[in-house]
XYZ file of C-alpha atoms in Angstrom:
687
model
C 32.127 -32.342 3.472
C 30.959 -34.769 1.018
C 29.914 -33.235 -2.459
C 27.658 -35.977 -3.447
C 24.355 -34.533 -2.317
C 25.352 -31.361 -4.178
C 25.949 -33.431 -7.335
C 22.634 -35.199 -7.049
C 20.775 -31.836 -6.536
C 22.463 -30.461 -9.656
C 21.516 -33.486 -11.389
C 17.868 -32.942 -10.441
C 17.851 -29.496 -11.475
C 19.468 -30.139 -14.794
C 16.928 -32.852 -15.590
C 14.057 -30.459 -14.571
C 15.535 -27.550 -16.838
C 15.896 -29.741 -19.728
C 12.538 -31.615 -19.485
C 10.807 -28.022 -18.848
C 12.423 -26.350 -21.731
C 10.997 -29.478 -23.730
C 7.558 -28.945 -22.378
C 5.703 -27.296 -22.530
C -0.757 3.107 -23.926
C -4.432 3.253 -23.956
C -4.216 7.068 -24.421
C -4.625 7.182 -20.621
C -1.849 6.886 -17.979
C -2.080 4.367 -15.278
C -4.935 4.907 -13.068
C -6.719 7.414 -15.330
C -10.258 7.022 -15.942
C -11.576 6.368 -19.474
C -14.380 8.494 -21.269
C -17.671 6.521 -20.893
C -18.022 6.016 -24.754
C -14.697 4.198 -25.030
C -16.036 0.673 -24.168
C -12.426 -0.743 -24.549
C -10.971 1.287 -21.910
C -11.234 0.625 -18.191
C -13.374 2.848 -15.894
C -10.343 3.027 -13.568
C -7.131 0.960 -13.982
C -5.058 0.491 -10.853
C -2.236 3.005 -10.169
C 0.565 2.339 -10.771
C 0.275 -0.235 -13.427
C 1.710 -1.229 -16.908
C 0.617 0.809 -19.974
C -0.818 -0.715 -22.969
C -0.026 1.963 -25.595
C -2.543 1.250 -27.999
C -5.012 4.000 -29.298
C -8.400 3.461 -31.223
C -11.459 1.291 -31.098
C -10.770 -2.705 -31.501
C -12.249 -3.897 -34.702
C -15.676 -5.535 -33.621
C -18.540 -6.980 -35.626
C -18.183 -9.104 -38.637
C -16.612 -8.634 -42.184
C -18.333 -8.111 -45.437
C -19.049 -11.947 -45.681
C -20.362 -12.062 -42.034
C -17.418 -13.868 -40.488
C -15.866 -12.728 -37.390
C -12.357 -11.566 -37.740
C -9.152 -11.949 -35.612
C -6.302 -13.936 -34.441
C -6.210 -17.042 -32.424
C -3.652 -17.862 -29.924
C -4.204 -21.619 -29.776
C -1.711 -22.536 -27.020
C -0.998 -20.293 -24.081
C -0.513 -21.006 -20.259
C -1.564 -17.881 -18.277
C -1.545 -19.762 -15.033
C 1.544 -22.028 -15.151
C 3.140 -20.126 -12.490
C 0.534 -22.032 -10.093
C 1.879 -25.312 -11.601
C 4.819 -27.520 -11.058
C 4.959 -26.807 -7.450
C 4.452 -23.017 -7.816
C 7.986 -21.839 -8.155
C 9.318 -22.571 -11.646
C 7.682 -19.856 -13.306
C 7.936 -16.474 -11.239
C 5.530 -13.570 -11.290
C 1.615 -13.549 -11.818
C -0.687 -12.591 -14.658
C -2.445 -10.498 -12.046
C -2.617 -9.470 -8.357
C -5.141 -7.768 -6.368
C -2.323 -6.229 -4.369
C -1.134 -4.622 -7.681
C 1.504 -4.700 -10.305
C 4.476 -4.618 -8.018
C 3.041 -7.785 -6.259
C 2.331 -9.668 -9.472
C 5.558 -8.809 -11.405
C 8.111 -9.759 -8.865
C 10.702 -12.503 -8.878
C 10.734 -15.833 -6.916
C 12.152 -15.360 -3.424
C 15.058 -17.811 -4.097
C 16.229 -15.581 -6.970
C 17.109 -12.722 -4.673
C 19.641 -10.962 -4.314
C 21.434 -11.481 -7.460
C 19.883 -14.812 -9.087
C 22.801 -17.015 -7.993
C 20.238 -19.287 -6.506
C 17.797 -19.064 -9.525
C 18.835 -22.625 -10.570
C 16.246 -23.248 -13.141
C 16.840 -19.958 -14.877
C 20.579 -20.373 -14.920
C 20.624 -23.778 -16.243
C 17.972 -22.957 -18.993
C 20.291 -20.341 -20.351
C 18.364 -17.242 -19.399
C 21.092 -15.870 -17.339
C 24.811 -16.522 -16.685
C 24.793 -17.386 -13.126
C 23.226 -14.256 -12.088
C 20.390 -11.791 -12.960
C 18.656 -8.673 -11.781
C 15.687 -10.381 -9.875
C 13.807 -6.917 -9.835
C 10.796 -6.864 -11.877
C 8.384 -3.743 -11.421
C 9.412 -1.094 -12.048
C 13.006 -1.446 -13.749
C 12.791 -4.946 -15.369
C 16.479 -5.140 -16.006
C 16.501 -8.870 -16.801
C 13.117 -10.149 -17.433
C 10.907 -10.900 -19.150
C 13.005 -11.731 -22.044
C 12.724 -13.928 -25.179
C 15.231 -16.296 -23.606
C 14.284 -16.037 -19.871
C 12.323 -18.986 -19.295
C 11.338 -19.018 -15.660
C 9.543 -15.578 -15.626
C 6.079 -14.353 -16.259
C 4.997 -13.396 -19.843
C 1.282 -13.137 -19.492
C 0.721 -10.050 -17.340
C -2.936 -9.107 -17.857
C -2.191 -5.661 -19.262
C 0.163 -7.398 -21.864
C -2.556 -9.674 -22.922
C -4.714 -6.646 -23.130
C -2.297 -5.196 -25.668
C -2.408 -8.615 -27.681
C -6.185 -8.216 -27.572
C -6.293 -4.596 -28.808
C -3.604 -5.619 -31.588
C -6.243 -8.048 -33.076
C -6.346 -11.336 -31.091
C -9.865 -12.406 -30.598
C -9.445 -16.154 -29.155
C -7.026 -17.341 -26.508
C -6.737 -21.021 -25.614
C -5.747 -21.210 -21.825
C -4.007 -24.558 -21.440
C -3.997 -25.426 -17.865
C -0.626 -27.167 -17.493
C 1.547 -28.881 -15.047
C 3.851 -32.156 -14.553
C 4.029 -34.105 -11.413
C 7.502 -35.463 -11.869
C 9.042 -32.119 -12.652
C 7.303 -30.797 -9.404
C 8.522 -33.701 -7.277
C 12.230 -33.307 -8.261
C 12.462 -29.477 -8.206
C 13.435 -28.372 -4.732
C 11.861 -24.948 -4.746
C 8.095 -25.355 -4.305
C 5.331 -24.270 -1.982
C 2.548 -26.900 -2.619
C 1.845 -30.460 -3.483
C 2.474 -32.074 -6.933
C -0.937 -33.693 -7.676
C -1.596 -32.749 -11.350
C -5.296 -32.757 -10.900
C -5.062 -30.350 -7.722
C -3.043 -28.030 -9.887
C -5.394 -28.058 -12.861
C -8.258 -27.052 -10.527
C -6.216 -24.322 -8.990
C -5.432 -22.974 -12.487
C -8.965 -23.012 -13.701
C -9.954 -21.119 -10.246
C -7.362 -18.489 -10.958
C -8.355 -18.012 -14.484
C -11.932 -17.027 -13.414
C -10.627 -14.870 -10.781
C -8.644 -12.849 -13.634
C -12.085 -12.598 -15.412
C -13.283 -11.052 -12.281
C -10.390 -8.727 -11.823
C -10.721 -7.266 -15.374
C -14.400 -7.085 -15.093
C -13.947 -4.951 -11.905
C -12.018 -2.323 -13.769
C -14.746 -2.115 -16.320
C -17.507 -1.309 -13.860
C -18.725 -5.068 -12.924
C -19.480 -8.591 -13.888
C -19.591 -9.154 -17.710
C -18.110 -5.788 -18.620
C -14.520 -6.690 -19.160
C -12.688 -7.641 -22.552
C -11.397 -11.075 -20.783
C -14.431 -13.429 -21.358
C -14.238 -17.263 -20.595
C -16.607 -18.971 -23.061
C -17.901 -22.643 -23.026
C -19.623 -22.907 -26.269
C -18.998 -21.600 -29.645
C -22.090 -19.515 -30.073
C -20.950 -17.567 -26.800
C -17.521 -17.182 -28.154
C -18.757 -15.822 -31.368
C -20.770 -13.370 -29.769
C -17.831 -12.300 -27.494
C -15.704 -11.973 -30.765
C -18.085 -10.136 -32.606
C -18.516 -7.535 -29.651
C -14.624 -7.090 -30.176
C -13.425 -8.714 -27.029
C -11.602 -11.677 -26.206
C -12.962 -15.101 -25.924
C -10.879 -17.416 -23.587
C -11.159 -21.122 -23.737
C -9.973 -23.440 -21.267
C -8.005 -26.525 -22.226
C -5.567 -29.083 -20.454
C -2.199 -30.093 -21.334
C -0.641 -32.536 -18.643
C 1.032 -35.652 -18.401
C -1.314 -37.684 -16.188
C -4.818 -36.522 -16.965
C -7.255 -38.070 -14.308
C -4.206 -39.751 -12.784
C -3.849 -41.966 -15.916
C -0.052 -42.602 -15.596
C 1.543 -45.839 -16.147
C 4.018 -47.595 -13.932
C 5.866 -50.618 -15.564
C 3.219 -50.839 -18.144
C 0.319 -51.024 -15.636
C -2.440 -48.429 -15.935
C -3.106 -46.417 -12.584
C -6.709 -45.452 -13.558
C -9.731 -47.007 -14.965
C -12.735 -46.074 -17.135
C -14.456 -44.831 -14.003
C -11.609 -42.322 -13.398
C -11.758 -41.173 -17.055
C -15.588 -40.666 -16.976
C -15.233 -38.789 -13.472
C -12.334 -36.793 -14.756
C -13.874 -35.904 -17.928
C -17.063 -34.855 -16.192
C -15.013 -32.495 -13.757
C -13.012 -30.795 -16.427
C -16.037 -30.260 -18.441
C -17.697 -28.718 -15.249
C -14.890 -26.366 -14.941
C -15.313 -25.160 -18.380
C -12.520 -27.160 -20.174
C -13.326 -27.785 -23.939
C -10.117 -29.248 -25.360
C -7.298 -31.205 -23.956
C -4.305 -33.371 -24.603
C -4.484 -37.080 -23.686
C -0.624 -37.383 -23.205
C 2.276 -35.024 -22.637
C 5.882 -35.746 -22.767
C 5.747 -39.115 -21.129
C 3.805 -42.303 -22.232
C 0.838 -42.708 -20.100
C -1.938 -45.104 -19.605
C -3.876 -43.405 -22.365
C -1.327 -42.893 -25.132
C 2.418 -43.024 -26.215
C 4.055 -39.681 -27.024
C 5.884 -38.217 -29.844
C 9.421 -37.974 -28.807
C 11.635 -35.046 -28.072
C 14.917 -35.056 -29.853
C 18.591 -34.748 -29.265
C 20.088 -33.869 -25.712
C 16.505 -32.769 -24.649
C 14.976 -35.902 -26.002
C 17.560 -37.964 -23.810
C 16.740 -35.984 -20.745
C 12.890 -36.357 -21.192
C 13.617 -40.141 -21.868
C 15.242 -40.272 -18.272
C 12.144 -38.315 -16.990
C 10.109 -41.014 -18.612
C 11.911 -43.813 -16.817
C 11.641 -42.006 -13.386
C 7.985 -41.371 -14.026
C 6.768 -44.779 -15.345
C 9.658 -47.114 -14.908
C 10.324 -47.655 -18.616
C 12.361 -45.999 -21.389
C 10.710 -45.190 -24.653
C 10.715 -48.028 -26.957
C 10.876 -47.676 -30.784
C 10.154 -49.436 -34.075
C 10.269 -48.775 -37.836
C 7.248 -46.608 -38.857
C 4.628 -48.498 -41.130
C 3.767 -45.160 -42.876
C 5.060 -41.623 -43.985
C 4.664 -40.144 -40.613
C 7.263 -40.341 -38.080
C 8.026 -39.379 -34.606
C 10.797 -37.084 -33.628
C 14.325 -39.008 -33.768
C 15.787 -39.832 -30.491
C 18.941 -41.521 -29.386
C 21.139 -39.262 -31.494
C 22.704 -37.421 -28.597
C 24.285 -38.453 -25.190
C 22.044 -37.477 -22.156
C 23.328 -34.808 -19.810
C 25.747 -36.656 -17.332
C 24.130 -35.030 -14.327
C 20.813 -36.320 -15.288
C 22.084 -39.801 -16.304
C 23.522 -39.995 -12.587
C 19.922 -39.830 -11.296
C 19.340 -43.208 -12.709
C 19.494 -46.277 -10.481
C 22.798 -48.132 -10.437
C 23.063 -50.274 -13.444
C 20.525 -48.528 -15.654
C 21.418 -46.345 -18.451
C 19.542 -44.866 -21.354
C 19.310 -47.299 -24.025
C 20.635 -46.720 -27.557
C 18.183 -46.446 -30.457
C 18.104 -47.377 -34.057
C 18.159 -44.142 -36.165
C 15.860 -45.824 -38.434
C 13.211 -46.954 -35.891
C 11.605 -43.365 -35.700
C 8.040 -44.469 -34.297
C 7.048 -44.953 -30.756
C 5.816 -48.446 -30.216
C 2.862 -47.421 -27.885
C -0.190 -45.904 -29.575
C -3.541 -45.166 -28.217
C -4.357 -47.889 -25.481
C -7.777 -49.239 -24.926
C -8.384 -46.665 -22.059
C -7.074 -44.096 -24.648
C -9.894 -45.030 -26.983
C -12.269 -45.020 -24.230
C -11.050 -41.200 -23.288
C -11.298 -40.118 -26.945
C -14.790 -41.432 -27.355
C -15.634 -39.725 -23.928
C -14.432 -36.518 -25.234
C -16.725 -36.997 -28.290
C -19.564 -37.786 -26.193
C -19.010 -34.441 -24.369
C -18.436 -32.265 -27.448
C -14.840 -31.712 -26.466
C -11.923 -31.107 -28.884
C -8.994 -33.390 -28.986
C -5.314 -32.152 -29.410
C -3.182 -34.216 -31.432
C 0.093 -32.565 -30.716
C 2.278 -34.853 -28.455
C 0.651 -37.739 -29.448
C 2.941 -40.442 -31.200
C 2.093 -40.987 -34.699
C 0.829 -44.428 -33.743
C -1.587 -42.872 -31.099
C -2.613 -39.912 -33.542
C -3.294 -42.202 -36.316
C -5.543 -44.309 -34.252
C -7.184 -41.197 -32.919
C -7.947 -39.868 -36.411
C -9.408 -43.154 -37.474
C -11.760 -43.062 -34.518
C -12.802 -39.409 -35.358
C -13.117 -40.158 -39.098
C -15.257 -43.189 -38.249
C -17.865 -40.833 -36.678
C -17.070 -37.785 -39.102
C -16.124 -35.784 -35.757
C -14.481 -32.385 -36.417
C -13.221 -31.601 -33.164
C -9.505 -32.140 -33.526
C -6.694 -29.484 -33.184
C -3.004 -29.169 -33.727
C -2.120 -26.031 -31.708
C 1.760 -25.617 -31.612
C 3.591 -27.859 -34.456
C 3.852 -31.032 -32.468
C 2.087 -33.041 -35.055
C 3.580 -34.825 -38.029
C 3.020 -32.424 -40.911
C 1.462 -35.448 -42.934
C -1.546 -35.573 -40.923
C -2.546 -32.072 -41.803
C -4.834 -32.895 -44.743
C -6.778 -35.741 -42.559
C -7.169 -33.078 -39.822
C -8.577 -30.283 -42.425
C -10.709 -32.994 -44.076
C -12.507 -33.612 -40.649
C -13.085 -29.974 -40.132
C -10.182 -29.324 -37.481
C -7.941 -26.284 -36.867
C -4.237 -25.907 -37.009
C -1.969 -23.418 -35.407
C 1.903 -23.035 -35.566
C 4.337 -22.254 -32.879
C 5.430 -18.888 -32.463
C 8.481 -19.183 -34.444
C 10.569 -16.191 -35.839
C 8.701 -14.140 -38.279
C 10.543 -15.520 -41.369
C 10.310 -19.025 -40.374
C 6.519 -18.638 -39.518
C 5.879 -17.188 -42.852
C 7.868 -19.865 -44.736
C 6.181 -22.680 -42.752
C 2.740 -21.045 -43.023
C 2.953 -20.897 -46.773
C 3.645 -24.667 -46.783
C 0.071 -25.611 -46.131
C -1.656 -22.534 -47.747
C -3.079 -24.581 -50.533
C -4.484 -27.150 -48.055
C -6.047 -24.073 -46.161
C -7.393 -22.717 -49.552
C -8.800 -26.312 -50.406
C -10.696 -26.770 -47.137
C -11.609 -23.047 -46.479
C -9.603 -22.901 -43.239
C -8.058 -20.069 -41.552
C -4.812 -20.148 -39.458
C -3.529 -19.839 -35.889
C -0.530 -19.449 -33.844
C 0.392 -20.964 -30.584
C 2.566 -18.513 -28.271
C 3.061 -21.153 -25.641
C 3.822 -18.201 -23.500
C 4.956 -19.355 -19.839
C 5.589 -22.727 -21.512
C 9.395 -22.502 -21.599
C 9.790 -23.062 -25.055
C 11.716 -19.892 -26.132
C 10.490 -17.247 -28.478
C 11.788 -15.155 -31.244
C 14.924 -13.429 -30.444
C 15.344 -9.668 -31.436
C 16.480 -9.171 -34.991
C 18.415 -6.046 -34.253
C 17.448 -2.280 -35.003
C 19.532 -2.522 -38.296
C 17.899 -5.822 -39.476
C 16.000 -5.402 -42.828
C 12.308 -4.574 -42.595
C 12.132 -3.496 -38.915
C 8.914 -2.895 -37.157
C 8.300 0.855 -37.348
C 6.412 2.626 -34.491
C 3.673 3.448 -34.220
C 1.908 1.014 -36.709
C -1.669 0.106 -37.330
C -2.964 -3.240 -36.158
C -3.576 -5.992 -39.027
C -7.262 -5.674 -38.514
C -7.103 -1.885 -39.072
C -8.759 -1.115 -35.719
C -5.899 0.239 -33.511
C -2.544 2.196 -33.354
C 0.343 0.549 -31.383
C 3.404 2.373 -30.185
C 6.233 0.859 -28.211
C 4.935 -1.066 -25.040
C 5.808 0.705 -21.671
C 5.857 -1.058 -18.281
C 7.256 0.735 -15.518
C 10.580 2.278 -16.362
C 11.113 -0.191 -19.303
C 10.115 0.480 -22.848
C 9.859 -2.624 -25.165
C 10.607 -2.875 -28.926
C 10.122 -5.880 -30.804
C 13.378 -5.058 -32.892
C 15.507 -5.174 -29.912
C 13.569 -7.360 -27.527
C 12.027 -9.864 -29.710
C 9.177 -11.929 -28.344
C 9.636 -11.124 -24.665
C 5.927 -11.147 -23.626
C 2.397 -11.583 -24.730
C 2.082 -7.811 -25.349
C 4.488 -7.919 -28.249
C 2.611 -10.495 -30.275
C 1.041 -7.699 -32.250
C 4.416 -6.235 -33.062
C 5.615 -9.882 -34.056
C 2.674 -10.168 -36.668
C 3.795 -6.696 -37.806
C 7.145 -8.017 -38.425
C 5.616 -10.807 -40.400
C 3.605 -8.408 -42.502
C 6.872 -6.190 -43.234
C 8.737 -9.314 -44.098
C 6.358 -9.868 -46.938
C 4.100 -12.348 -45.229
C 0.741 -10.433 -45.677
C -0.966 -13.434 -47.245
C 0.058 -15.586 -44.010
C -1.165 -12.656 -41.835
C -4.667 -12.596 -43.887
C -4.808 -16.308 -43.140
C -4.369 -15.632 -39.286
C -7.055 -13.018 -39.427
C -9.379 -15.665 -40.733
C -8.315 -17.821 -37.652
C -11.112 -16.806 -35.367
C -13.979 -17.680 -37.680
C -12.080 -21.088 -38.579
C -11.610 -22.065 -35.082
C -15.241 -21.319 -34.053
C -16.408 -23.110 -37.108
C -14.436 -26.166 -35.953
C -15.957 -25.717 -32.244
C -19.534 -25.115 -33.361
C -19.510 -28.272 -35.591
C -17.968 -30.289 -32.619
C -20.790 -29.188 -30.462
C -23.487 -29.904 -33.145
C -22.039 -33.068 -34.010
C -24.376 -36.089 -33.664
C -23.199 -39.610 -34.443
C -24.929 -40.856 -37.533
C -27.023 -43.956 -37.274
C -25.296 -47.248 -37.660
C -27.337 -48.961 -40.348
C -25.424 -52.139 -39.798
C -26.427 -52.534 -36.187
C -28.131 -55.936 -35.943
C -28.173 -56.531 -39.569
C -28.425 -60.107 -40.933
C -24.895 -61.325 -41.589
C -23.333 -64.039 -43.501
C -19.950 -64.797 -44.642
C -17.818 -67.089 -47.098
C -16.516 -68.741 -43.981
C -16.150 -68.634 -40.228
C -13.159 -69.691 -38.091
C -13.729 -72.559 -35.851
C -13.030 -72.354 -32.347
C -13.791 -74.524 -29.181
C -13.902 -71.760 -26.828
C -15.817 -68.799 -28.511
C -17.861 -67.920 -31.527
C -16.513 -66.006 -34.420
C -19.835 -66.032 -36.380
C -20.689 -62.974 -38.884
C -23.293 -61.485 -36.633
C -20.412 -60.824 -34.089
C -19.270 -57.871 -36.512
C -22.433 -56.232 -36.012
C -23.502 -56.726 -32.294
C -22.172 -53.359 -31.203
C -19.696 -55.131 -28.929
C -16.069 -54.434 -29.612
C -15.035 -57.431 -27.456
C -16.373 -59.669 -30.023
C -15.577 -60.450 -33.678
C -16.067 -62.246 -37.061
C -13.081 -64.291 -38.186
C -12.797 -66.168 -41.531
C -10.792 -69.019 -42.749
C -7.152 -68.579 -43.244
C -7.073 -67.904 -46.796
C -7.151 -64.852 -49.244
C -10.633 -64.830 -50.916
C -13.243 -64.300 -48.215
C -16.361 -61.922 -47.895
C -18.850 -60.796 -45.087
C -22.204 -59.916 -46.429
C -24.772 -57.575 -44.539
C -28.562 -57.388 -45.292
C -29.907 -54.005 -44.174
C -33.632 -55.226 -44.797
C -34.398 -52.603 -47.175
C -32.731 -50.227 -49.526
C -30.895 -47.298 -47.681
C -29.039 -44.629 -48.579
C -25.292 -45.141 -47.717
C -21.915 -43.098 -48.164
C -19.474 -44.561 -45.716
C -18.522 -47.968 -44.260
C -16.167 -48.235 -41.235
C -14.259 -51.546 -40.559
C -12.629 -52.077 -36.968
C -10.086 -54.700 -37.859
C -8.666 -57.374 -35.357
C -4.852 -58.127 -36.078
C -6.023 -60.350 -39.016
C -6.547 -57.367 -41.549
C -7.157 -57.128 -45.225
C -4.191 -55.419 -46.994
C -6.268 -55.498 -50.202
C -10.126 -55.432 -50.103
C -13.149 -53.787 -51.522
C -16.591 -52.670 -50.432
C -19.528 -53.737 -52.794
C -23.264 -52.900 -52.922
C -26.170 -54.446 -54.326
C -30.017 -54.013 -54.560
C -30.750 -57.507 -54.720
C -28.089 -59.525 -53.314
C -27.000 -60.872 -56.843
C -25.674 -58.193 -58.926
C -22.708 -56.362 -57.220
C -20.569 -53.115 -57.925
C -17.573 -51.794 -56.185
C -17.951 -48.621 -54.525
C -14.444 -48.393 -52.769
C -11.315 -50.571 -52.836
C -7.691 -50.362 -51.576
C -4.674 -52.263 -51.807
C -2.781 -50.539 -48.927
C -4.793 -51.552 -45.963
C -2.642 -51.504 -42.949
C -5.442 -52.653 -40.197
C -6.797 -50.613 -37.242
C -9.864 -48.613 -38.079
C -10.390 -47.919 -41.605
C -13.348 -45.685 -43.025
C -14.221 -46.219 -46.467
C -16.090 -42.904 -48.097
C -17.552 -42.927 -51.416
C -20.397 -41.067 -53.368
C -23.946 -41.802 -51.656
C -25.629 -44.903 -53.173
C -28.836 -46.525 -52.568
C -28.456 -50.506 -51.691
C -29.913 -53.284 -49.574
C -26.755 -55.274 -49.344
C -23.277 -54.343 -48.684
C -20.396 -56.859 -48.867
C -16.958 -56.591 -47.827
C -14.620 -58.643 -50.063
C -11.143 -59.689 -48.923
C -8.731 -59.995 -51.566
C -5.215 -60.338 -49.913
C -4.585 -61.008 -46.257
C -2.218 -58.542 -44.143
C -1.212 -61.596 -41.980
C -0.983 -65.211 -42.048
C -4.297 -65.626 -40.454
C -7.598 -64.872 -42.170
C -9.694 -61.641 -42.022
C -11.288 -60.660 -38.683
C -13.518 -57.652 -37.942
C -14.436 -56.493 -34.483
C -17.282 -54.127 -35.798
C -18.538 -52.900 -39.187
C -20.513 -49.807 -39.599
C -22.426 -48.485 -42.429
C -23.583 -44.840 -42.398
C -25.589 -42.576 -44.521
C -22.945 -39.677 -44.022
């Protein structure tokens, strides 16, 4: 018997494991009826079922300032058991057949876990595990068990009762991982999986509603606009926002650098997602696609993900030296797993990389820009996490050019140096669910920025996302969680959580499932992180402020559209025109270009005096490294309102105190290339 097929299968499983690890009591016993006045308790819970082990009415309404109050889980995957072919995450967040059906292992994990390939390779078990979930839970869920359900509805209910008021449910999958993993029970089309996960999320809402007496009565409320979400949170319930995190949205993968989608696919895809209720999304995830380049994974994981990148796209990542302080994660500093490398075609190997070249060469493509603007047209929020710094920088340029606030970083995958730009726009930031001590330390890093911009804070648990969660600190560790404890919002009292025959204690179990999030927050508070916890309690108001401003956003009028344009010079061409009016014709396919010398200018006549406060410049490759923006009332006397000596091309936004002027002049002082100055479009705005 030859061993080669088995080796290749092991290689596939190893690759999947490493890639996926990179990805992404109620006072009543089970089945008891609640008192009619206790709106937060179900009329009848299924029996048997998990306990929640929380007493007291959840905080509802607003605080003394009129703000809603509560925590935001900005990144969770309730239905990832439906993704990746249906058998990477075992167990379900709910089942109409009851808890025993929901919380059971995948069939191939029986009888002793020996065939639980993904679980074993990711380190959640040492070759074997007890597959029995309900009622004994001898092995799972656990903080390091990456293939088992963490989002059972009753555990989410405990998180809600403990103060969480917003949950972003990111619909997630990856076509390559699905295709190479042998245990699956469905197809691998990413959009089909996204549709199914959205459908199941609505079914879960119905399931919870039924416990509370009918439609609209439950605590799990899917919302599609900020006002609706604000009303849900003010009632003390959980507002659930749908998002998308997948590698090939709308089928927009690339193969050998060739896009497999077009603008029509993007429009149809965005319309479909919006119709499902999706209001935030990632444009790329783990692998470069037709929309944008990704922020790398590092070390051994990074090498394995790079192999996945090749298998998915036909190309490995390519790097270059970064042009600014922001950097992608380093790659190439570890050897890939041998089994994963064996999956590559003969003669192909993972390239080596210069440790100083930390940035992905791929940024935001033309199709990616079209998708960003499509999201803006629909009032959707853009997730920057997983974008390369080149892509994220261009995306921020576009958002700034329109003063668009709908931008998120939900789980610590954005370069921290983008944080102030995000806050300046009005965006929202959440940190990955790190150990309590680390979360507090990292949370304090940007506390000054949150104070400056009046922002709250969030966490992204990434439950069911196979990222790993806080390990148990031990019963004898300093500042242990003491049970029972009062929730951070003061509304409820929480005891140890009981499911079946298993009792969970954060000190000895760590972040094993979503129901232990309040315990994790209590650990932060006991560690001395009360200031960070207060910022987390301000998260719901901050997130809803970002979302509301996104929906209310109206693109300001472009005063430069069709303005009379003159210039110091125009580059000559036999084939096209680079005349000054091309910079204000509303067509990003045309441009003004100057002669090839430093001192050049473009002047725009607005026809009459207008109030202006912002000028946007969409540079062609021939950009200004040093230039200034001048204004004039009469076209004769000029004054500078904005200047830079650090221009780097792309899309620049010059913000300044509002002034009244009829004429605006962009004066090039020093070129950034050997060519002249060239602008696709100039925008002039009153705000």
